[in-house]
PDB file of C-alpha atoms in Angstrom:
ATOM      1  CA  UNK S   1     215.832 108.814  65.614  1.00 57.00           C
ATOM      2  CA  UNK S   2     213.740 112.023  65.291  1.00 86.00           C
ATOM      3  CA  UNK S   3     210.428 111.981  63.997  1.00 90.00           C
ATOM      4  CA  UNK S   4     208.318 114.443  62.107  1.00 86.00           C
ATOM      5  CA  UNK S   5     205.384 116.579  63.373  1.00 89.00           C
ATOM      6  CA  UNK S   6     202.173 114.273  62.427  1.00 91.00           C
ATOM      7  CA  UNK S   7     200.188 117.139  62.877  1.00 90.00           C
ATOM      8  CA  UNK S   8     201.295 119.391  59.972  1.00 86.00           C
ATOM      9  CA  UNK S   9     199.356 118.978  56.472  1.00 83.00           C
ATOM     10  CA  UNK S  10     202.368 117.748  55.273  1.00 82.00           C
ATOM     11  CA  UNK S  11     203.425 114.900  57.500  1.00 86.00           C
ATOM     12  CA  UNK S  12     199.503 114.170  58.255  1.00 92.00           C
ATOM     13  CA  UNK S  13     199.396 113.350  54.541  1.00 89.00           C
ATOM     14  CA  UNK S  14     202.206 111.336  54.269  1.00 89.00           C
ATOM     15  CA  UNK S  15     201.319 109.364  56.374  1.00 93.00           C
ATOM     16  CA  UNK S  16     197.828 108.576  56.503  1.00 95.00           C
ATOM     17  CA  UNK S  17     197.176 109.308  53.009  1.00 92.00           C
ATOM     18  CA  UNK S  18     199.714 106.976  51.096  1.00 90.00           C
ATOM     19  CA  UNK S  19     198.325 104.043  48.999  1.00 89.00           C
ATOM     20  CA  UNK S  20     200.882 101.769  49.510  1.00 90.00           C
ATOM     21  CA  UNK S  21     200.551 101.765  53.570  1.00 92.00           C
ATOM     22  CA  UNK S  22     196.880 101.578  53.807  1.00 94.00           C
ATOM     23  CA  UNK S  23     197.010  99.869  56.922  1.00 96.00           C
ATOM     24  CA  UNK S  24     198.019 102.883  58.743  1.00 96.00           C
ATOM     25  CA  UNK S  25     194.764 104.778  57.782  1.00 96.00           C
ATOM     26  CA  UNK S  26     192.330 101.509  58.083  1.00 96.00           C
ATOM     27  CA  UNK S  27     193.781 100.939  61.723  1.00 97.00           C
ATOM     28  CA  UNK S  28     193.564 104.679  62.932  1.00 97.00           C
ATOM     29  CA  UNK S  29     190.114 104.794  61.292  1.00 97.00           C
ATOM     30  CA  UNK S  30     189.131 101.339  63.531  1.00 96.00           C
ATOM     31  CA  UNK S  31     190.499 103.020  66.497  1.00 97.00           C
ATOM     32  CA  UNK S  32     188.632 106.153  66.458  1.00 97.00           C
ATOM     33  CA  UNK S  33     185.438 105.434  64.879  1.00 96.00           C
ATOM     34  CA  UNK S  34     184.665 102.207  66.114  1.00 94.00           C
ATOM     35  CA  UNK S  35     186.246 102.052  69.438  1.00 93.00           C
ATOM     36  CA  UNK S  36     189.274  99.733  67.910  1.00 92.00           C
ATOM     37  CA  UNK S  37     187.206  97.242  66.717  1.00 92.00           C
ATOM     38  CA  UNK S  38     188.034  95.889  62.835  1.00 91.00           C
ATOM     39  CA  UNK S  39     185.189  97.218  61.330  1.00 93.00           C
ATOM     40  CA  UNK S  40     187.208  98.516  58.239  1.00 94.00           C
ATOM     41  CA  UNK S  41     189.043  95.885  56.180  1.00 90.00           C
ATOM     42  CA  UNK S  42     189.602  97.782  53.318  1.00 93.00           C
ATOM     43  CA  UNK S  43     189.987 100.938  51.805  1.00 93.00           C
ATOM     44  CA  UNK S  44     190.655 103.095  48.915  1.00 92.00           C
ATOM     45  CA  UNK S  45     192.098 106.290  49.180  1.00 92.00           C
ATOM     46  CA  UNK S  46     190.758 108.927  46.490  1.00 89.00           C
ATOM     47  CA  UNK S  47     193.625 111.237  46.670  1.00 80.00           C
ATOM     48  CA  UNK S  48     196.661 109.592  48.257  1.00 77.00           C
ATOM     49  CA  UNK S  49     199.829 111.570  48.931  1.00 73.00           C
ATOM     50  CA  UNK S  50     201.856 113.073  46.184  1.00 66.00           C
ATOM     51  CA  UNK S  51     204.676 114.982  47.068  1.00 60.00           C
ATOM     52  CA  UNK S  52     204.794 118.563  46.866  1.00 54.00           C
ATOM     53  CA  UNK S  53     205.893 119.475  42.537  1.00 49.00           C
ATOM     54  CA  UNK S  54     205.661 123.305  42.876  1.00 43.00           C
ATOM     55  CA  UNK S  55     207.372 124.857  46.354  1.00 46.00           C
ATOM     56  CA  UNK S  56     205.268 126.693  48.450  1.00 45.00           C
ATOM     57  CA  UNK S  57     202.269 126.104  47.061  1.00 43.00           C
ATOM     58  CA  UNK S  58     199.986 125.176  50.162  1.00 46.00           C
ATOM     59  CA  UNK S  59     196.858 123.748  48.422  1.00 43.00           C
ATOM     60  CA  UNK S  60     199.435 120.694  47.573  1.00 44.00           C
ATOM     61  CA  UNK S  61     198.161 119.363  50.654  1.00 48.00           C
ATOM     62  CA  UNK S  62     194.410 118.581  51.297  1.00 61.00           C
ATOM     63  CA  UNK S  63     191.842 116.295  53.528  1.00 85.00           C
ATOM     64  CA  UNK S  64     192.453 112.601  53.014  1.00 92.00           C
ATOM     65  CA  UNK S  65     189.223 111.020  51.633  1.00 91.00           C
ATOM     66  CA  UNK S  66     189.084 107.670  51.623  1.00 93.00           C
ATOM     67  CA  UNK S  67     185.990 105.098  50.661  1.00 92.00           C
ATOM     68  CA  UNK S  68     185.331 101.976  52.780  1.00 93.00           C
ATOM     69  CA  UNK S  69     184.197  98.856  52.287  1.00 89.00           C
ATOM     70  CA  UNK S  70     181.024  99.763  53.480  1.00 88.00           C
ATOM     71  CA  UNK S  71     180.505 102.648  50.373  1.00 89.00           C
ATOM     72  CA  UNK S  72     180.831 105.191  53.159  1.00 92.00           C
ATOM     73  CA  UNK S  73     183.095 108.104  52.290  1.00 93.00           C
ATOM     74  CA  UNK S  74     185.498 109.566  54.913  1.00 95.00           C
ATOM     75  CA  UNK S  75     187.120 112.841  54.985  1.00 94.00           C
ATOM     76  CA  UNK S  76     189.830 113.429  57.273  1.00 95.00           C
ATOM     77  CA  UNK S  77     191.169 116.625  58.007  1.00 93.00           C
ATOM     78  CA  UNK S  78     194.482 117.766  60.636  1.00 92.00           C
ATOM     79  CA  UNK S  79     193.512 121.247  61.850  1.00 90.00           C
ATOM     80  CA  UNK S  80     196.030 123.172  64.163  1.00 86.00           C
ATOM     81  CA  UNK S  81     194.970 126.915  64.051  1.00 82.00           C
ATOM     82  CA  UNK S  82     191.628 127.847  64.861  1.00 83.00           C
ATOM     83  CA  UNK S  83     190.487 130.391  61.817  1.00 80.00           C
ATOM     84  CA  UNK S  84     187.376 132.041  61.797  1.00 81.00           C
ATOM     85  CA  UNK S  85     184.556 129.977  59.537  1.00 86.00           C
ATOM     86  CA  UNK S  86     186.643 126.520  60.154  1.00 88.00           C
ATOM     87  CA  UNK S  87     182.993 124.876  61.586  1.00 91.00           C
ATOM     88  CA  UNK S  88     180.864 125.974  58.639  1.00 93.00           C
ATOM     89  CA  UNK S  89     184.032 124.664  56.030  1.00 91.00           C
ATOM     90  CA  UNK S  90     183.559 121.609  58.403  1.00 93.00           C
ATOM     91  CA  UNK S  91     179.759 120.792  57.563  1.00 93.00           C
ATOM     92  CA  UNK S  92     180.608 122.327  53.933  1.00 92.00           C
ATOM     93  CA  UNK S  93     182.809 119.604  52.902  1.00 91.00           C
ATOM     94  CA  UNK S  94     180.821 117.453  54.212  1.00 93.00           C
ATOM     95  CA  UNK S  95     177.574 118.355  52.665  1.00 92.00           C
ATOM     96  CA  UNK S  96     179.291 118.440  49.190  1.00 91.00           C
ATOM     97  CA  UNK S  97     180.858 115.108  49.486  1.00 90.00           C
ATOM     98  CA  UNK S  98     177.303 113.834  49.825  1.00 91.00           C
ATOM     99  CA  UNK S  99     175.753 115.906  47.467  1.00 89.00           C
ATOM    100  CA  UNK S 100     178.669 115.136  44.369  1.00 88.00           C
ATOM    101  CA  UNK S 101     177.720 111.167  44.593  1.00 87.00           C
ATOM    102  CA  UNK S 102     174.805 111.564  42.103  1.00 82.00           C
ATOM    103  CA  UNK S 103     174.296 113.034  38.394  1.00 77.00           C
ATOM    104  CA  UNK S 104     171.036 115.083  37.880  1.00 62.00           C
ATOM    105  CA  UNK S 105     168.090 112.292  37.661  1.00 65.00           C
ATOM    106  CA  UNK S 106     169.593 109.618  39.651  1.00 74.00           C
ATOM    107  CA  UNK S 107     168.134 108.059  42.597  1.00 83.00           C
ATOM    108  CA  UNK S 108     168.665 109.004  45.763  1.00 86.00           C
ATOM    109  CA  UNK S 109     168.703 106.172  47.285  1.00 85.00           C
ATOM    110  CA  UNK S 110     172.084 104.994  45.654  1.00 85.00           C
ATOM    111  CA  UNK S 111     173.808 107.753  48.171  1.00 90.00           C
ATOM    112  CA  UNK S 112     176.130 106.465  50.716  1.00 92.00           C
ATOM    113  CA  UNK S 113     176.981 108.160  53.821  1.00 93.00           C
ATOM    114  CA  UNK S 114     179.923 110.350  54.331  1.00 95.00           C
ATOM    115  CA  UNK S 115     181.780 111.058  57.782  1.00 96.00           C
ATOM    116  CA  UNK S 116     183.876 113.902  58.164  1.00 96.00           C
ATOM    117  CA  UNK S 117     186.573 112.884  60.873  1.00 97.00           C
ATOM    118  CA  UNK S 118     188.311 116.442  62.017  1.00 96.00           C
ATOM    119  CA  UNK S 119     191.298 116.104  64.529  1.00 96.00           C
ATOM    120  CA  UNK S 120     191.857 119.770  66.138  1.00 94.00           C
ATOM    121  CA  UNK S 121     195.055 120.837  68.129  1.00 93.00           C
ATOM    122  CA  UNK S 122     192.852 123.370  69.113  1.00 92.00           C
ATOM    123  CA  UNK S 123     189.483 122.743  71.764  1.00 93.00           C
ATOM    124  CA  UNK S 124     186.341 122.969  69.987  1.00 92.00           C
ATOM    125  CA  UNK S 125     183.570 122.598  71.781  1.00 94.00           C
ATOM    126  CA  UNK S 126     184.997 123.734  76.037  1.00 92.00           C
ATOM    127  CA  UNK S 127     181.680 122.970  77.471  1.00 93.00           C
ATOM    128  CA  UNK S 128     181.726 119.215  76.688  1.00 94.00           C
ATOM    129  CA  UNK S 129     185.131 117.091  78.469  1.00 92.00           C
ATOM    130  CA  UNK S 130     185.040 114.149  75.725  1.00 95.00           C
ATOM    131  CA  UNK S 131     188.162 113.654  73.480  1.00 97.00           C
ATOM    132  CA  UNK S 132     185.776 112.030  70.821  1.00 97.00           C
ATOM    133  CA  UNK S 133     182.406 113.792  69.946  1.00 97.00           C
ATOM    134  CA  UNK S 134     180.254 112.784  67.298  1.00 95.00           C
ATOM    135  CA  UNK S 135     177.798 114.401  66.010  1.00 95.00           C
ATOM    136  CA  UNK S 136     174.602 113.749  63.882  1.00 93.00           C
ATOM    137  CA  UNK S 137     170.695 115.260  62.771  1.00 91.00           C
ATOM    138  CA  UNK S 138     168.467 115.084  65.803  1.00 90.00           C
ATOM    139  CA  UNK S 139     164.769 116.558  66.302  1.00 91.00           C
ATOM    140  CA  UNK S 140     165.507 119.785  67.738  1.00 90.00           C
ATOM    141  CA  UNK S 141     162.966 119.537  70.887  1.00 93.00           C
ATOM    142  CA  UNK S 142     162.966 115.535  71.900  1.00 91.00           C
ATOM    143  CA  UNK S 143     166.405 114.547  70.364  1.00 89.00           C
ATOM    144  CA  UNK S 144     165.336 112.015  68.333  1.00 91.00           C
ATOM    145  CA  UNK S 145     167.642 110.702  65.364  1.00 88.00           C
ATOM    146  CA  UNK S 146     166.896 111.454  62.221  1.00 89.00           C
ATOM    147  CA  UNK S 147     165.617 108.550  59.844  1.00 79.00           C
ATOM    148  CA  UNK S 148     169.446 107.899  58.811  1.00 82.00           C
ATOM    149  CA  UNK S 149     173.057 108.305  59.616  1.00 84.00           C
ATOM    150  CA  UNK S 150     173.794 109.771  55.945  1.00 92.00           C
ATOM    151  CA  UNK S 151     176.285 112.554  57.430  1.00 94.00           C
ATOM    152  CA  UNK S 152     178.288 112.603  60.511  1.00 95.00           C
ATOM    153  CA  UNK S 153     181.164 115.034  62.432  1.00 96.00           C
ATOM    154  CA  UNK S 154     183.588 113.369  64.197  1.00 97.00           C
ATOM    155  CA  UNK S 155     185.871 115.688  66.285  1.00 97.00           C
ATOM    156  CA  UNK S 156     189.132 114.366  67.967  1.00 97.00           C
ATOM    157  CA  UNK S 157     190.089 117.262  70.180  1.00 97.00           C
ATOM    158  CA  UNK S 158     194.279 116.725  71.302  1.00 96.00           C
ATOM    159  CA  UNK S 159     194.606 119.227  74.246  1.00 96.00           C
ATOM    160  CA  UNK S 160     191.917 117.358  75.922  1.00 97.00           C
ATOM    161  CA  UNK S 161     193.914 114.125  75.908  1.00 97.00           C
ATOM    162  CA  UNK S 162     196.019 113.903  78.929  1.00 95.00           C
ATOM    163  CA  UNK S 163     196.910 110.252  79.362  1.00 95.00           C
ATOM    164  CA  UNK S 164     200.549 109.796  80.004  1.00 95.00           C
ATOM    165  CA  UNK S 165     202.700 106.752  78.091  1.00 93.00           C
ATOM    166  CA  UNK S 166     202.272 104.198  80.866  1.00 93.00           C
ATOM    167  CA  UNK S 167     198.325 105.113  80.861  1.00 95.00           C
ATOM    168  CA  UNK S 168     197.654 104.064  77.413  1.00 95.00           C
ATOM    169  CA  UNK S 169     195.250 101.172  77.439  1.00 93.00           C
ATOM    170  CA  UNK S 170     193.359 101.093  74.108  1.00 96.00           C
ATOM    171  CA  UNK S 171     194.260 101.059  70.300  1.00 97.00           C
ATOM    172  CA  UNK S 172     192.503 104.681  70.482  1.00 97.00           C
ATOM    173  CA  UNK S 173     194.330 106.095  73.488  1.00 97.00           C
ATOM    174  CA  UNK S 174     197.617 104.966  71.209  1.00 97.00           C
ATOM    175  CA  UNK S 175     196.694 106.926  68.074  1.00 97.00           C
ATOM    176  CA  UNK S 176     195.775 110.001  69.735  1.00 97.00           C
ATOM    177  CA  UNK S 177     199.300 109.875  72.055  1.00 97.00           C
ATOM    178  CA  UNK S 178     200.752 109.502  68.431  1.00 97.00           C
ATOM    179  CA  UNK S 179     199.268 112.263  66.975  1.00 96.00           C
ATOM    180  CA  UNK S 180     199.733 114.208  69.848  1.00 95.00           C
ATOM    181  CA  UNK S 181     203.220 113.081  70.999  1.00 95.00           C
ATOM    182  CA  UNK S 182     205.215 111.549  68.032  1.00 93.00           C
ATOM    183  CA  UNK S 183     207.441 114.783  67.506  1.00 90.00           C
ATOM    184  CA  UNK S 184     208.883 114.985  70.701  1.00 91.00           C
ATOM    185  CA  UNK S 185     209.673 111.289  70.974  1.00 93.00           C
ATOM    186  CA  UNK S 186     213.112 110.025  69.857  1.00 89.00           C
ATOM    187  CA  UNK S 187     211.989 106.078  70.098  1.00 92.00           C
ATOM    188  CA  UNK S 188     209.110 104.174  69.568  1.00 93.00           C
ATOM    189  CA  UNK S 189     207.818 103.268  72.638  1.00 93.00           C
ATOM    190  CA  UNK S 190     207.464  99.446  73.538  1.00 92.00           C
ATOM    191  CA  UNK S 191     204.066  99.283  73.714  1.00 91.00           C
ATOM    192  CA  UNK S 192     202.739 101.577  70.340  1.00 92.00           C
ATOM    193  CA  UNK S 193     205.380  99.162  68.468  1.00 91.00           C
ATOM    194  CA  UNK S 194     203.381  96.467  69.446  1.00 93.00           C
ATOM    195  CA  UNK S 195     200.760  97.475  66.932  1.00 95.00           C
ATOM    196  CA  UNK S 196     202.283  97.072  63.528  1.00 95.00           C
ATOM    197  CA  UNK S 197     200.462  99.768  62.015  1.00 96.00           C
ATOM    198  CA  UNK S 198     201.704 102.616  64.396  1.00 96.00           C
ATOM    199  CA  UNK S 199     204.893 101.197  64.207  1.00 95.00           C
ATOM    200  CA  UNK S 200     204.567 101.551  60.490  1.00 95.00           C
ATOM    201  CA  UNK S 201     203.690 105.175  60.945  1.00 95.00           C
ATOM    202  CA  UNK S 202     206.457 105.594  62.805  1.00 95.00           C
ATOM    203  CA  UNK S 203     209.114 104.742  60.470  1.00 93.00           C
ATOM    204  CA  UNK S 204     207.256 107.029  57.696  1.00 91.00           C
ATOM    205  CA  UNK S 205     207.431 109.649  60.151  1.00 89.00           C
ATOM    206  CA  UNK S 206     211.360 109.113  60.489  1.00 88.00           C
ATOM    207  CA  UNK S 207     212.942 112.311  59.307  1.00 73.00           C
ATOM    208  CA  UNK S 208     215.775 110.398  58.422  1.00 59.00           C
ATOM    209  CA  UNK S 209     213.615 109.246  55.380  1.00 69.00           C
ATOM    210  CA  UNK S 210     212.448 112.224  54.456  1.00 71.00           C
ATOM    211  CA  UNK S 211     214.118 113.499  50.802  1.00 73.00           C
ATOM    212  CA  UNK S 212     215.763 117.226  51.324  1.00 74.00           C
ATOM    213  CA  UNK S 213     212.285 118.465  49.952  1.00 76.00           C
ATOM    214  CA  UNK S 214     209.838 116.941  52.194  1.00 74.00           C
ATOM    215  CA  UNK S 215     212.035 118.603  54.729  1.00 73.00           C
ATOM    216  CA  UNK S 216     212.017 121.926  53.358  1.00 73.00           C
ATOM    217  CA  UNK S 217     208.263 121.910  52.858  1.00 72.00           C
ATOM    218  CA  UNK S 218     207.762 120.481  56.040  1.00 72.00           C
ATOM    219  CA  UNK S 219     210.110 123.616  57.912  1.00 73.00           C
ATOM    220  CA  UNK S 220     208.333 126.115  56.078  1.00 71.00           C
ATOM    221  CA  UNK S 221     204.796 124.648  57.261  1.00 71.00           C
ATOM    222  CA  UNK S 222     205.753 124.647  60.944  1.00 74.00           C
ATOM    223  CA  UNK S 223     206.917 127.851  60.557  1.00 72.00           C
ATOM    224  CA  UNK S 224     203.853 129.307  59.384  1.00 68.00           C
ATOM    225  CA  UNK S 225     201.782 127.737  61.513  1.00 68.00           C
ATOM    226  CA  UNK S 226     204.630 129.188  64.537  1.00 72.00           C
ATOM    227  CA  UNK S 227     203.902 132.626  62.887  1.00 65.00           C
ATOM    228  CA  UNK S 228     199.868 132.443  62.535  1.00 69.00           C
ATOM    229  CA  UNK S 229     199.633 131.250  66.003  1.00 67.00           C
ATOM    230  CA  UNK S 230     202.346 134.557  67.227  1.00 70.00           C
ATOM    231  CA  UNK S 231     199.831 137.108  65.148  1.00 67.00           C
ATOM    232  CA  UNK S 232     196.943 135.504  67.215  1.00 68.00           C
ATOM    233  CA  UNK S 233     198.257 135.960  70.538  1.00 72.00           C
ATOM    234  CA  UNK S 234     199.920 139.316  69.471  1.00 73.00           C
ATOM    235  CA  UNK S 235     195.833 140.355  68.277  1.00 73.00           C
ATOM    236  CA  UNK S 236     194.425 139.069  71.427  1.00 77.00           C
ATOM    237  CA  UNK S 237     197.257 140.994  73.303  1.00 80.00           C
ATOM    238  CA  UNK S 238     196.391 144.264  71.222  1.00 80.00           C
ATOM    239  CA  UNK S 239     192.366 143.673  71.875  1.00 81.00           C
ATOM    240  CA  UNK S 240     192.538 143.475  75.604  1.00 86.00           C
ATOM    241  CA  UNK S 241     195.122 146.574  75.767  1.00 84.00           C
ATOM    242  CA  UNK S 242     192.834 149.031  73.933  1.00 87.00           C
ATOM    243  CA  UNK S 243     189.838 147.642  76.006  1.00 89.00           C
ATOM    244  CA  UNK S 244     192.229 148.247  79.211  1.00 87.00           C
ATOM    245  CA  UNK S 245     193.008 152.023  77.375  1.00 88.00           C
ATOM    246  CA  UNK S 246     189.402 152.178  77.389  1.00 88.00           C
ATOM    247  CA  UNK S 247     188.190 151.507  80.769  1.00 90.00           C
ATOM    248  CA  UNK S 248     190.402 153.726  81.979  1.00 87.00           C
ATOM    249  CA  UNK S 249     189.740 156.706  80.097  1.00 86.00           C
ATOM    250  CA  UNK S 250     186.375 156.213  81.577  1.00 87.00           C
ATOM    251  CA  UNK S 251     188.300 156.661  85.233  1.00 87.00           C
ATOM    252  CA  UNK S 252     190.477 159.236  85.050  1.00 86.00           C
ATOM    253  CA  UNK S 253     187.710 161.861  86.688  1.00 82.00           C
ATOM    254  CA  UNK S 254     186.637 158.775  89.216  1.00 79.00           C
ATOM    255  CA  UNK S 255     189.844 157.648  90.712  1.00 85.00           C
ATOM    256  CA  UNK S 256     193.330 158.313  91.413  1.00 87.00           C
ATOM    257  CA  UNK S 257     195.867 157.299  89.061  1.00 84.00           C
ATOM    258  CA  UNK S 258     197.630 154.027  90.988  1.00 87.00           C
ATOM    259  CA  UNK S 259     193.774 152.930  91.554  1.00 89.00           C
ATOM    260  CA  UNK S 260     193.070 152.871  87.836  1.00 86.00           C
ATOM    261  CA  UNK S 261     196.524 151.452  86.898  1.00 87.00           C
ATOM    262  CA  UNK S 262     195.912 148.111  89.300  1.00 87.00           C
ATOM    263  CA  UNK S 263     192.268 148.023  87.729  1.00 86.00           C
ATOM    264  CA  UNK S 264     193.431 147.659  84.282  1.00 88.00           C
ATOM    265  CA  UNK S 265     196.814 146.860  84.492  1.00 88.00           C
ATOM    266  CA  UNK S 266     198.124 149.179  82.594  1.00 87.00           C
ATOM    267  CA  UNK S 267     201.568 151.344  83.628  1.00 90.00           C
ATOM    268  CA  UNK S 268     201.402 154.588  85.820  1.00 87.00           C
ATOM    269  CA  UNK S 269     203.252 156.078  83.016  1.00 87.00           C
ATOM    270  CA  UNK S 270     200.629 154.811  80.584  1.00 87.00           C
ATOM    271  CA  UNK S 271     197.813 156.129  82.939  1.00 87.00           C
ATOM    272  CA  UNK S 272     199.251 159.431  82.869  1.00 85.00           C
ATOM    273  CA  UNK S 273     200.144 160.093  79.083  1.00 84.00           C
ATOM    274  CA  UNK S 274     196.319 159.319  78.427  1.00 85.00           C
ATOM    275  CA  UNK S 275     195.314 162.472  81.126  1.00 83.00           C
ATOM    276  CA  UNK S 276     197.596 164.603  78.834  1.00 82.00           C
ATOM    277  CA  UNK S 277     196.533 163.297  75.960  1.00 79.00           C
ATOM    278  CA  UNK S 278     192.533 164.593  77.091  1.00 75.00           C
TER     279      UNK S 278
END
């Protein structure tokens, strides 16, 4: 048994966003919003999964929203790659999921709150060492709330979840090990079956049930996200060799060639074609 990579659009999608296993969502929801707790009973989910009618086409997949019990409206969104303007399409959403509740005229205070729940495979925010941040409207100066709770960010942040199988202790620590660890598992561990709802997730996340399709679409999304995260490290890469190229241009009339080449790292033969290039 092999199971698919929950955090592609795709297989995030499938299954947190299908109608007919609800549970999934409301118990994953429970576990990271309110500390595992059963504050969510029910749910409806506005745009449940579909699968994918034209090949290719990426916008097939897009944030789960969901609306509570409670009238509040989640948004939950899988992001792997770090792309510039991700925060401001963050509070974007988030703002227009509040702001679409009302026609022109009607009263404000029929709006309902909205929470946009982001899980990253990517850190965030390095200066703060929670897994979980939440974030809401404070007074600037003496950090005092605002008069309501009407929008909230939620962050889940993977690579700074480090508990091991035999650690996990809390319906939360077993979601995020899920998202984090499903694809590389080939069983579901005792203690996540215990919970019917991951073990439901696990058996949507069986490849073996996935049609010939779902596979396809679900190949060619790992491998662009392989091939966005290559060009990344290939730009970075580039960036820190032309600064190198730089600095050294800067020392050829200061120091001796094998002194600039362990300063910047770059070859003696690379050192050298830049004095004849001068």
């Amino acid at each position: 048994m092999r199971f698919i990579n929950p955090k592609t659009d795709f297989a995030f999608k499938k299954i947190f966003g299908d109608e007919q296993n609800k549970e999934i969502l409301i118990s994953f929801l429970n576990a990271i919003l309110y500390q595992g707790n059963s504050a969510i009973e029910s749910l409806e989910i506005l745009n449940p999964y579909q699968p994918p009618k034209i090949r290719g086409v990426k916008d097939t997949y897009l944030d789960i929203r969901a609306k509570l019990n409670n009238e509040q409206t989640v948004i939950i969104k899988m992001q792997v790659l770090n792309i510039e303007g991700f925060e401001k399409r963050i509070l974007y959403n988030a703002a227009k999921a509040y702001s679409i509740q009302l026609d022109t005229g009607v009263d404000y205070t029929l709006l309902n709150p909205v929470i946009a729940l982001t899980i990253t495979d990517f850190e965030m925010f390095p200066n703060l060492d929670k897994v979980i941040s939440r974030f809401v409207l404070k007074e600037r100066d003496y950090l005092v709330d605002y008069l309501i709770y009407d929008i909230e960010l939620v962050f889940v942040e993977l690579p700074k979840f480090g508990k091991k199988l035999e650690e996990l202790e809390t319906l939360t620590d077993k979601w995020i090990y899920f998202l984090k660890n499903a694809k590389s598992l080939e069983v579901v561990p005792e203690q996540m079956g215990e919970v019917q709802a991951i073990q439901k997730a696990f058996e949507v996340a069986n490849r073996a049930d996935l049609t010939r399709e779902e596979l396809e679409d679900l190949e060619h999304q790992e491998i662009y996200i392989q091939d966005q995260r290559n060009a990344t490290i290939k730009a970075v890469k580039q960036a820190v060799k032309a600064k190198a190229i730089e600095i050294a241009k800067g020392l050829l009339d200061v120091l001796d060639e094998a002194t600039i080449a362990q300063t910047t790292g770059l070859s003696m033969e690379e050192i050298q074609k830049l004095k004849q290039a001068r």
